[in-house]
mmCIF file of C-alpha atoms in Angstrom:
data_model
loop_
_atom_site.group_PDB
_atom_site.id
_atom_site.type_symbol
_atom_site.label_atom_id
_atom_site.label_comp_id
_atom_site.label_asym_id
_atom_site.label_seq_id
_atom_site.Cartn_x
_atom_site.Cartn_y
_atom_site.Cartn_z
ATOM 1 C CA UNK A 15 -19.870 -37.223 -23.898
ATOM 2 C CA UNK A 16 -18.514 -36.546 -27.291
ATOM 3 C CA UNK A 17 -17.657 -33.057 -28.232
ATOM 4 C CA UNK A 18 -17.408 -32.176 -31.874
ATOM 5 C CA UNK A 19 -15.270 -29.200 -32.819
ATOM 6 C CA UNK A 20 -16.612 -27.128 -35.709
ATOM 7 C CA UNK A 21 -14.067 -26.043 -38.274
ATOM 8 C CA UNK A 22 -14.338 -22.487 -39.637
ATOM 9 C CA UNK A 23 -15.331 -22.265 -43.224
ATOM 10 C CA UNK A 24 -12.718 -21.600 -45.804
ATOM 11 C CA UNK A 25 -12.897 -18.006 -47.104
ATOM 12 C CA UNK A 26 -14.540 -17.699 -50.441
ATOM 13 C CA UNK A 27 -11.939 -15.175 -51.656
ATOM 14 C CA UNK A 28 -8.259 -15.411 -50.870
ATOM 15 C CA UNK A 29 -7.077 -12.612 -48.589
ATOM 16 C CA UNK A 30 -3.494 -12.915 -49.568
ATOM 17 C CA UNK A 31 -0.957 -15.026 -51.418
ATOM 18 C CA UNK A 32 -1.162 -18.707 -50.534
ATOM 19 C CA UNK A 33 2.547 -19.349 -50.701
ATOM 20 C CA UNK A 34 5.368 -17.197 -49.336
ATOM 21 C CA UNK A 35 7.390 -15.447 -52.022
ATOM 22 C CA UNK A 36 10.183 -17.649 -53.493
ATOM 23 C CA UNK A 37 13.715 -16.590 -53.574
ATOM 24 C CA UNK A 38 13.636 -14.589 -50.312
ATOM 25 C CA UNK A 39 16.654 -15.073 -48.067
ATOM 26 C CA UNK A 40 17.516 -13.657 -44.745
ATOM 27 C CA UNK A 41 20.538 -13.603 -42.326
ATOM 28 C CA UNK A 42 21.572 -11.806 -39.113
ATOM 29 C CA UNK A 43 24.362 -9.458 -39.989
ATOM 30 C CA UNK A 44 26.456 -6.859 -38.273
ATOM 31 C CA UNK A 45 25.658 -3.653 -40.148
ATOM 32 C CA UNK A 46 28.412 -1.120 -39.690
ATOM 33 C CA UNK A 47 28.122 2.541 -40.673
ATOM 34 C CA UNK A 48 30.003 1.822 -43.797
ATOM 35 C CA UNK A 49 27.727 -0.962 -44.743
ATOM 36 C CA UNK A 50 24.736 1.085 -43.959
ATOM 37 C CA UNK A 51 26.018 3.897 -46.214
ATOM 38 C CA UNK A 52 26.491 1.349 -48.993
ATOM 39 C CA UNK A 53 22.918 0.021 -48.579
ATOM 40 C CA UNK A 54 21.579 3.537 -48.639
ATOM 41 C CA UNK A 55 23.453 4.205 -51.874
ATOM 42 C CA UNK A 56 21.298 1.671 -53.718
ATOM 43 C CA UNK A 57 18.105 2.462 -55.562
ATOM 44 C CA UNK A 58 15.427 3.111 -52.873
ATOM 45 C CA UNK A 59 11.678 2.857 -52.898
ATOM 46 C CA UNK A 60 11.450 4.357 -49.372
ATOM 47 C CA UNK A 61 9.278 7.220 -48.252
ATOM 48 C CA UNK A 62 10.455 10.698 -47.306
ATOM 49 C CA UNK A 63 13.033 10.588 -44.438
ATOM 50 C CA UNK A 64 11.820 11.550 -40.964
ATOM 51 C CA UNK A 65 14.955 13.122 -39.445
ATOM 52 C CA UNK A 66 13.418 13.171 -35.914
ATOM 53 C CA UNK A 67 12.855 9.408 -36.182
ATOM 54 C CA UNK A 68 16.508 8.952 -37.379
ATOM 55 C CA UNK A 69 17.786 11.051 -34.450
ATOM 56 C CA UNK A 70 15.713 9.022 -31.972
ATOM 57 C CA UNK A 71 17.041 5.748 -33.237
ATOM 58 C CA UNK A 72 20.630 6.980 -33.284
ATOM 59 C CA UNK A 73 20.280 8.007 -29.537
ATOM 60 C CA UNK A 74 18.896 4.549 -28.768
ATOM 61 C CA UNK A 75 21.965 3.029 -30.423
ATOM 62 C CA UNK A 76 24.281 5.248 -28.484
ATOM 63 C CA UNK A 77 22.640 4.355 -25.223
ATOM 64 C CA UNK A 78 23.006 0.585 -26.105
ATOM 65 C CA UNK A 79 19.293 0.115 -26.202
ATOM 66 C CA UNK A 80 19.288 -1.441 -29.678
ATOM 67 C CA UNK A 81 17.792 -4.911 -29.643
ATOM 68 C CA UNK A 82 17.704 -7.589 -32.408
ATOM 69 C CA UNK A 83 14.212 -8.005 -33.640
ATOM 70 C CA UNK A 84 12.422 -9.119 -36.716
ATOM 71 C CA UNK A 85 12.546 -5.518 -37.989
ATOM 72 C CA UNK A 86 15.608 -5.110 -40.212
ATOM 73 C CA UNK A 87 16.596 -4.236 -43.766
ATOM 74 C CA UNK A 88 14.681 -5.545 -46.797
ATOM 75 C CA UNK A 89 15.737 -5.414 -50.474
ATOM 76 C CA UNK A 90 13.670 -6.373 -53.489
ATOM 77 C CA UNK A 91 14.573 -8.881 -56.228
ATOM 78 C CA UNK A 92 16.495 -6.125 -58.092
ATOM 79 C CA UNK A 93 18.529 -5.080 -55.016
ATOM 80 C CA UNK A 94 16.589 -1.884 -54.356
ATOM 81 C CA UNK A 95 16.034 -0.941 -50.742
ATOM 82 C CA UNK A 96 12.464 -1.563 -49.683
ATOM 83 C CA UNK A 97 12.520 -1.111 -46.015
ATOM 84 C CA UNK A 98 14.883 0.121 -43.299
ATOM 85 C CA UNK A 99 16.190 3.516 -44.365
ATOM 86 C CA UNK A 100 15.644 5.146 -40.917
ATOM 87 C CA UNK A 101 17.459 2.310 -39.212
ATOM 88 C CA UNK A 102 20.369 2.618 -41.722
ATOM 89 C CA UNK A 103 20.560 6.427 -41.378
ATOM 90 C CA UNK A 104 20.559 6.027 -37.610
ATOM 91 C CA UNK A 105 23.564 3.667 -37.771
ATOM 92 C CA UNK A 106 25.423 6.118 -39.854
ATOM 93 C CA UNK A 107 24.597 8.967 -37.527
ATOM 94 C CA UNK A 108 25.487 7.035 -34.379
ATOM 95 C CA UNK A 109 28.667 5.665 -35.953
ATOM 96 C CA UNK A 110 28.125 2.314 -34.181
ATOM 97 C CA UNK A 111 27.525 -1.061 -35.844
ATOM 98 C CA UNK A 112 24.425 -3.061 -34.744
ATOM 99 C CA UNK A 113 23.049 -6.530 -35.512
ATOM 100 C CA UNK A 114 19.894 -6.845 -37.574
ATOM 101 C CA UNK A 115 18.117 -9.128 -40.063
ATOM 102 C CA UNK A 116 18.886 -8.414 -43.664
ATOM 103 C CA UNK A 117 16.360 -9.749 -46.222
ATOM 104 C CA UNK A 118 16.901 -10.090 -49.917
ATOM 105 C CA UNK A 119 14.529 -10.993 -52.782
ATOM 106 C CA UNK A 120 11.173 -9.634 -51.783
ATOM 107 C CA UNK A 121 8.831 -8.814 -54.640
ATOM 108 C CA UNK A 122 8.582 -5.029 -55.249
ATOM 109 C CA UNK A 123 4.848 -5.008 -54.972
ATOM 110 C CA UNK A 124 4.879 -5.493 -51.167
ATOM 111 C CA UNK A 125 6.207 -1.952 -50.630
ATOM 112 C CA UNK A 126 2.781 -0.348 -50.119
ATOM 113 C CA UNK A 127 2.015 -2.594 -47.093
ATOM 114 C CA UNK A 128 5.357 -2.024 -45.223
ATOM 115 C CA UNK A 129 5.313 -0.025 -41.950
ATOM 116 C CA UNK A 130 1.577 0.426 -41.919
ATOM 117 C CA UNK A 131 1.175 -0.852 -38.364
ATOM 118 C CA UNK A 132 0.625 1.411 -35.373
ATOM 119 C CA UNK A 133 3.883 2.041 -33.439
ATOM 120 C CA UNK A 134 4.078 0.566 -29.988
ATOM 121 C CA UNK A 135 3.654 3.270 -27.347
ATOM 122 C CA UNK A 136 5.231 3.524 -23.859
ATOM 123 C CA UNK A 137 1.841 2.507 -22.453
ATOM 124 C CA UNK A 138 1.825 -0.602 -24.661
ATOM 125 C CA UNK A 139 5.309 -1.547 -23.358
ATOM 126 C CA UNK A 140 4.076 -1.379 -19.764
ATOM 127 C CA UNK A 141 1.270 -3.719 -20.477
ATOM 128 C CA UNK A 142 3.394 -6.811 -19.488
ATOM 129 C CA UNK A 143 3.967 -5.302 -16.009
ATOM 130 C CA UNK A 144 0.292 -5.364 -15.089
ATOM 131 C CA UNK A 145 0.504 -1.715 -14.083
ATOM 132 C CA UNK A 146 -2.669 0.398 -13.929
ATOM 133 C CA UNK A 147 -3.255 3.751 -15.657
ATOM 134 C CA UNK A 148 -0.536 3.062 -18.145
ATOM 135 C CA UNK A 149 -0.834 6.107 -20.456
ATOM 136 C CA UNK A 150 -0.478 8.450 -17.474
ATOM 137 C CA UNK A 151 2.305 6.273 -15.991
ATOM 138 C CA UNK A 152 4.345 6.187 -19.192
ATOM 139 C CA UNK A 153 3.906 9.950 -19.692
ATOM 140 C CA UNK A 154 4.961 10.507 -16.072
ATOM 141 C CA UNK A 155 8.112 8.451 -16.461
ATOM 142 C CA UNK A 156 8.993 10.250 -19.717
ATOM 143 C CA UNK A 157 8.719 13.726 -18.068
ATOM 144 C CA UNK A 158 10.669 12.593 -15.019
ATOM 145 C CA UNK A 159 13.352 11.345 -17.367
ATOM 146 C CA UNK A 160 13.399 14.680 -19.257
ATOM 147 C CA UNK A 161 13.465 16.636 -15.976
ATOM 148 C CA UNK A 162 16.540 14.570 -14.874
ATOM 149 C CA UNK A 163 18.404 14.621 -18.087
ATOM 150 C CA UNK A 164 17.643 17.973 -19.889
ATOM 151 C CA UNK A 165 15.659 20.242 -17.439
ATOM 152 C CA UNK A 166 16.479 23.463 -19.230
ATOM 153 C CA UNK A 167 16.227 22.355 -22.892
ATOM 154 C CA UNK A 168 12.935 22.234 -24.799
ATOM 155 C CA UNK A 169 10.986 19.005 -24.223
ATOM 156 C CA UNK A 170 10.055 18.523 -27.801
ATOM 157 C CA UNK A 171 11.568 17.132 -30.974
ATOM 158 C CA UNK A 172 13.870 14.148 -31.353
ATOM 159 C CA UNK A 173 16.105 15.143 -28.419
ATOM 160 C CA UNK A 174 13.165 14.764 -26.138
ATOM 161 C CA UNK A 175 12.335 11.277 -27.273
ATOM 162 C CA UNK A 176 12.424 8.686 -24.416
ATOM 163 C CA UNK A 177 12.505 5.161 -25.725
ATOM 164 C CA UNK A 178 10.107 2.414 -24.534
ATOM 165 C CA UNK A 179 13.137 0.558 -23.165
ATOM 166 C CA UNK A 180 13.990 3.435 -20.971
ATOM 167 C CA UNK A 181 10.407 3.824 -19.773
ATOM 168 C CA UNK A 182 10.146 0.122 -18.892
ATOM 169 C CA UNK A 183 13.538 0.133 -17.191
ATOM 170 C CA UNK A 184 12.734 3.203 -15.092
ATOM 171 C CA UNK A 185 9.457 1.722 -13.995
ATOM 172 C CA UNK A 186 11.031 -1.580 -12.982
ATOM 173 C CA UNK A 187 13.701 0.270 -11.100
ATOM 174 C CA UNK A 188 11.275 2.446 -9.009
ATOM 175 C CA UNK A 189 7.855 1.058 -9.553
ATOM 176 C CA UNK A 190 6.563 1.782 -6.018
ATOM 177 C CA UNK A 191 7.452 5.488 -6.337
ATOM 178 C CA UNK A 192 5.945 5.821 -9.834
ATOM 179 C CA UNK A 193 2.729 4.011 -8.852
ATOM 180 C CA UNK A 194 2.345 6.320 -5.807
ATOM 181 C CA UNK A 195 2.965 9.356 -7.985
ATOM 182 C CA UNK A 196 0.179 8.380 -10.471
ATOM 183 C CA UNK A 197 -2.238 7.601 -7.650
ATOM 184 C CA UNK A 198 -1.700 10.901 -5.894
ATOM 185 C CA UNK A 199 -1.782 12.922 -9.143
ATOM 186 C CA UNK A 200 -5.191 11.443 -10.015
ATOM 187 C CA UNK A 201 -6.425 12.858 -6.670
ATOM 188 C CA UNK A 202 -4.615 16.148 -6.741
ATOM 189 C CA UNK A 203 -5.021 17.217 -10.368
ATOM 190 C CA UNK A 204 -8.687 17.828 -9.782
ATOM 191 C CA UNK A 205 -7.709 20.607 -7.212
ATOM 192 C CA UNK A 206 -4.780 22.169 -9.210
ATOM 193 C CA UNK A 207 -4.222 23.965 -12.427
ATOM 194 C CA UNK A 208 -1.729 21.426 -13.745
ATOM 195 C CA UNK A 209 -2.298 18.284 -15.844
ATOM 196 C CA UNK A 210 -2.213 14.872 -14.126
ATOM 197 C CA UNK A 211 1.121 14.188 -15.871
ATOM 198 C CA UNK A 212 2.710 17.412 -14.581
ATOM 199 C CA UNK A 213 1.362 16.675 -11.097
ATOM 200 C CA UNK A 214 2.635 13.107 -11.055
ATOM 201 C CA UNK A 215 6.073 13.892 -12.473
ATOM 202 C CA UNK A 216 6.433 16.847 -10.015
ATOM 203 C CA UNK A 217 5.264 14.718 -7.129
ATOM 204 C CA UNK A 218 7.856 12.070 -8.037
ATOM 205 C CA UNK A 219 10.858 14.364 -8.347
ATOM 206 C CA UNK A 220 10.055 16.336 -5.139
ATOM 207 C CA UNK A 221 9.306 13.410 -2.986
ATOM 208 C CA UNK A 222 12.419 11.639 -4.386
ATOM 209 C CA UNK A 223 14.506 14.594 -3.250
ATOM 210 C CA UNK A 224 12.696 14.848 0.096
ATOM 211 C CA UNK A 225 11.685 11.423 1.375
ATOM 212 C CA UNK A 226 11.581 12.683 5.009
ATOM 213 C CA UNK A 227 9.141 15.488 4.350
ATOM 214 C CA UNK A 228 5.628 15.313 5.689
ATOM 215 C CA UNK A 229 3.906 14.167 2.528
ATOM 216 C CA UNK A 230 0.562 13.587 4.143
ATOM 217 C CA UNK A 231 0.435 17.239 5.142
ATOM 218 C CA UNK A 232 1.362 18.399 1.748
ATOM 219 C CA UNK A 233 -1.203 16.246 -0.041
ATOM 220 C CA UNK A 234 -4.050 16.816 2.387
ATOM 221 C CA UNK A 235 -3.556 20.585 2.281
ATOM 222 C CA UNK A 236 -3.586 20.641 -1.534
ATOM 223 C CA UNK A 237 -6.682 18.465 -1.617
ATOM 224 C CA UNK A 238 -8.885 20.327 0.824
ATOM 225 C CA UNK A 239 -7.350 23.675 1.308
ATOM 226 C CA UNK A 240 -8.801 23.622 4.800
ATOM 227 C CA UNK A 241 -7.209 25.883 7.482
ATOM 228 C CA UNK A 242 -4.517 27.047 5.036
ATOM 229 C CA UNK A 243 -3.346 30.618 6.003
ATOM 230 C CA UNK A 244 -2.420 33.393 3.660
ATOM 231 C CA UNK A 245 1.138 32.912 2.648
ATOM 232 C CA UNK A 246 0.975 29.086 2.754
ATOM 233 C CA UNK A 247 2.571 27.735 -0.456
ATOM 234 C CA UNK A 248 -0.055 25.082 -0.732
ATOM 235 C CA UNK A 249 -2.778 27.680 -0.808
ATOM 236 C CA UNK A 250 -0.814 29.637 -3.384
ATOM 237 C CA UNK A 251 -0.482 26.530 -5.535
ATOM 238 C CA UNK A 252 -4.284 25.872 -5.272
ATOM 239 C CA UNK A 253 -4.956 29.335 -6.381
ATOM 240 C CA UNK A 254 -2.976 29.294 -9.673
ATOM 241 C CA UNK A 255 -5.760 29.914 -12.199
ATOM 242 C CA UNK A 256 -6.877 26.948 -14.372
ATOM 243 C CA UNK A 257 -7.223 29.169 -17.384
ATOM 244 C CA UNK A 258 -3.403 29.197 -17.678
ATOM 245 C CA UNK A 259 -3.916 25.849 -19.430
ATOM 246 C CA UNK A 260 -6.092 27.217 -22.223
ATOM 247 C CA UNK A 261 -4.552 27.223 -25.663
ATOM 248 C CA UNK A 262 -3.326 30.487 -27.069
ATOM 249 C CA UNK A 263 -0.079 32.214 -27.947
ATOM 250 C CA UNK A 264 0.049 34.113 -24.574
ATOM 251 C CA UNK A 265 -1.768 31.659 -22.288
ATOM 252 C CA UNK A 266 -0.410 28.294 -23.244
ATOM 253 C CA UNK A 267 1.656 26.793 -20.461
ATOM 254 C CA UNK A 268 4.193 23.999 -21.169
ATOM 255 C CA UNK A 269 4.891 20.974 -19.145
ATOM 256 C CA UNK A 270 8.115 22.550 -17.914
ATOM 257 C CA UNK A 271 6.115 25.610 -16.774
ATOM 258 C CA UNK A 272 3.694 23.492 -14.814
ATOM 259 C CA UNK A 273 6.379 21.458 -13.133
ATOM 260 C CA UNK A 274 8.371 24.554 -12.336
ATOM 261 C CA UNK A 275 5.357 26.118 -10.596
ATOM 262 C CA UNK A 276 4.645 23.006 -8.546
ATOM 263 C CA UNK A 277 8.355 22.695 -7.538
ATOM 264 C CA UNK A 278 8.561 26.343 -6.531
ATOM 265 C CA UNK A 279 5.556 25.906 -4.243
ATOM 266 C CA UNK A 280 6.993 22.735 -2.822
ATOM 267 C CA UNK A 281 10.338 24.403 -2.083
ATOM 268 C CA UNK A 282 8.635 27.355 -0.427
ATOM 269 C CA UNK A 283 6.616 24.940 1.751
ATOM 270 C CA UNK A 284 9.603 22.828 2.797
ATOM 271 C CA UNK A 285 11.694 25.857 3.586
ATOM 272 C CA UNK A 286 9.330 28.776 4.225
ATOM 273 C CA UNK A 287 12.097 30.834 5.806
ATOM 274 C CA UNK A 288 13.899 31.023 2.501
ATOM 275 C CA UNK A 289 10.856 31.398 0.211
ATOM 276 C CA UNK A 290 10.458 35.192 0.375
ATOM 277 C CA UNK A 291 7.696 36.416 -1.855
ATOM 278 C CA UNK A 292 6.353 33.476 -3.797
ATOM 279 C CA UNK A 293 5.723 34.044 -7.451
ATOM 280 C CA UNK A 294 4.002 31.060 -9.055
ATOM 281 C CA UNK A 295 4.167 31.748 -12.781
ATOM 282 C CA UNK A 296 5.589 30.260 -15.886
ATOM 283 C CA UNK A 297 9.345 30.231 -16.510
ATOM 284 C CA UNK A 298 10.659 33.453 -17.861
ATOM 285 C CA UNK A 299 13.139 33.504 -20.779
ATOM 286 C CA UNK A 300 16.440 32.201 -19.618
ATOM 287 C CA UNK A 301 15.108 31.112 -16.144
ATOM 288 C CA UNK A 302 16.382 27.803 -15.006
ATOM 289 C CA UNK A 303 14.159 24.974 -13.961
ATOM 290 C CA UNK A 304 13.929 24.984 -10.100
ATOM 291 C CA UNK A 305 15.587 22.097 -8.287
ATOM 292 C CA UNK A 306 13.534 20.392 -5.444
ATOM 293 C CA UNK A 307 14.742 21.006 -1.915
ATOM 294 C CA UNK A 308 16.217 17.933 -0.274
ATOM 295 C CA UNK A 309 14.939 16.577 3.036
ATOM 296 C CA UNK A 310 16.790 13.466 4.088
ATOM 297 C CA UNK A 311 16.298 11.152 7.007
ATOM 298 C CA UNK A 312 18.861 11.760 9.745
ATOM 299 C CA UNK A 313 21.492 9.058 10.098
ATOM 300 C CA UNK A 314 21.392 7.229 13.428
ATOM 301 C CA UNK A 315 24.399 5.555 15.108
#
C-alpha cells in the first residue's frame, strides 16, 4: 500500500517577514547592576514600569531562582532599549549580577509585538507533573508558602508574589500532602464557609503540624455534622455563615481571615481543654495569625 502525504497549501498572503532581520547579534552575558544601569540610561521605547513586577523579579534573583532563558535584553539598530527594562531594574534593585541573552540590532518596528503573550501561571508550571486540579493546587501551594513566610503581613502586592519555581519546588518536595489537601478541600468546601483554596491550605498546614491527629474524625465530622454536640469545634466551623464571603466593605473576608478561622477551630478541637470560649471570626486589627497545635507521634525505643 502506498500512502501519499498531502502538503498544505502555501498561504496566499504572507503572515510575516520571510527572512530574519539582518544584522541582529546575540550573546550570553553577565549583566551586573552597573551594566544594567548603563543599559537603562540609553534611549528607551519601553512601556510604563510596573514596580510590582520589578520587585517580584528582584526577589527571585535574591532567592537564586533566576534561570537563563531566551528572554533577555534587546536593543534596536540605533542602540535604544526595546525589551527588558523590568529585568534590568530588578538586577539593579537586587544588587546581584545574572546571566542573560543580550540582543543587538533588531528593527524598531518589532516593538509593538513584544511581550504580548500570556504569562505562564503556576498552574501551567505544574502541567509537566501530571497533577490534577492544577489551578487549585498552585493556589494552595502559594498560600501555604505565604502562611509559612509572612503570616502577619498582607498577602497582596509584590511581596506576596510566589514564583513558579517555588510552586513547582514545593510540590515536588511534598506532593503527597498537597495532593491530599486538594482532594479533601474539594469535599469539605461544600460544607464550609471558606473557599477551596483556604480549606486546602489550612488542611495542609494543620495536618503538617499534627500528623498524629485523628484526621478521619476531623474530616468526617465536618462533612456530615452528624452527632456533633454543642461546643464541638467542628460544629462551630460548619456554622460559620457563608455570607461572610460576600463582597462588601464590611463583609469581605480575606484568605488570611478564612485560614485563621479554620486553624482556630482545629486548635480547639485538638486541645478542647485549652479552647475556652471559641470565637470564629475574622482577624481583628493587630491580631496575629494563629499557629496550628502540634500533635506528633510518640517516639518508641
